[in-house]
């Protein structure tokens, strides 16, 4: 009988509450009515894709100071040091 070690799950590079800045994501089909914009805010939700599957589409939701939330691809944002 072979006992397999538990697999290591990689963590997302951002966590809920992190302060980030970068460019919001707008799906190509929505770009006629909405444009990407520079954003700064707190991560409120970590989306899918960050663990290697669809990594190019890995995203988070960011709450702006205005209270609005915007989606951002992980590759298009960076953490802001407090």
Coordinates of C-alpha atoms in Angstrom, one line a residue:
X1 CA 0.0 0.0 0.0
X2 CA 1.4 3.4 -1.0
X3 CA 0.6 6.4 1.2
X4 CA 0.6 9.6 -0.7
X5 CA 1.6 12.8 0.9
X6 CA -1.0 15.6 0.8
X7 CA -0.6 17.8 -2.2
X8 CA 0.5 21.4 -1.5
X9 CA -1.9 23.9 -2.7
X10 CA -0.4 27.2 -3.7
X11 CA -1.9 30.3 -2.2
X12 CA -3.2 33.2 -4.1
X13 CA -0.7 36.1 -4.3
X14 CA -3.3 38.5 -2.7
X15 CA -5.5 38.1 0.3
X16 CA -8.8 39.7 1.3
X17 CA -7.9 43.1 2.8
X18 CA -4.7 43.7 0.8
X19 CA -4.4 47.2 -0.5
X20 CA -3.6 47.1 -4.2
X21 CA -3.3 49.4 -7.2
X22 CA -3.3 48.8 -10.9
X23 CA -5.7 48.6 -13.9
X24 CA -9.2 47.3 -13.8
X25 CA -10.3 44.5 -16.1
X26 CA -13.0 44.8 -18.7
X27 CA -14.0 41.9 -20.8
X28 CA -13.3 42.5 -24.6
X29 CA -17.0 42.3 -25.4
X30 CA -17.8 45.1 -22.9
X31 CA -15.1 47.5 -24.0
X32 CA -17.5 49.5 -26.3
X33 CA -19.3 50.8 -23.2
X34 CA -16.7 50.5 -20.5
X35 CA -12.9 51.1 -20.4
X36 CA -10.2 49.8 -18.1
X37 CA -9.2 52.4 -15.5
X38 CA -6.5 53.0 -12.9
X39 CA -7.8 51.7 -9.5
X40 CA -6.6 51.6 -5.9
X41 CA -8.5 49.7 -3.2
X42 CA -8.8 46.7 -0.9
X43 CA -9.2 43.1 -2.2
X44 CA -12.6 41.9 -1.2
X45 CA -12.7 38.6 -3.1
X46 CA -10.1 36.3 -4.7
X47 CA -11.3 34.8 -7.9
X48 CA -10.3 31.7 -9.8
X49 CA -7.3 30.9 -12.0
X50 CA -4.4 31.8 -9.8
X51 CA -3.3 28.2 -9.2
X52 CA -2.0 27.6 -12.7
X53 CA -5.3 26.9 -14.4
X54 CA -6.3 29.8 -16.6
X55 CA -3.6 31.7 -14.9
X56 CA -3.8 34.4 -17.5
X57 CA -7.3 35.2 -16.3
X58 CA -6.6 35.0 -12.5
X59 CA -8.5 37.8 -10.9
X60 CA -9.6 39.6 -7.7
X61 CA -12.4 42.0 -6.9
X62 CA -11.3 45.3 -5.5
X63 CA -13.5 47.7 -3.5
X64 CA -12.7 51.3 -4.3
X65 CA -12.9 54.2 -1.9
X66 CA -16.2 55.2 -3.5
X67 CA -17.6 51.8 -2.5
X68 CA -17.8 50.5 -6.0
X69 CA -16.1 47.2 -6.8
X70 CA -14.0 46.5 -9.9
X71 CA -12.5 43.3 -11.2
X72 CA -8.8 43.2 -11.8
X73 CA -6.5 40.6 -13.3
X74 CA -3.8 39.6 -10.8
X75 CA -1.1 40.3 -13.4
X76 CA -2.4 44.0 -13.7
X77 CA -2.2 44.9 -10.0
X78 CA 0.4 45.2 -7.3
X79 CA 0.3 45.4 -3.5
X80 CA 0.6 48.9 -2.0
X81 CA 2.8 49.1 1.2
X82 CA 0.9 50.9 4.0

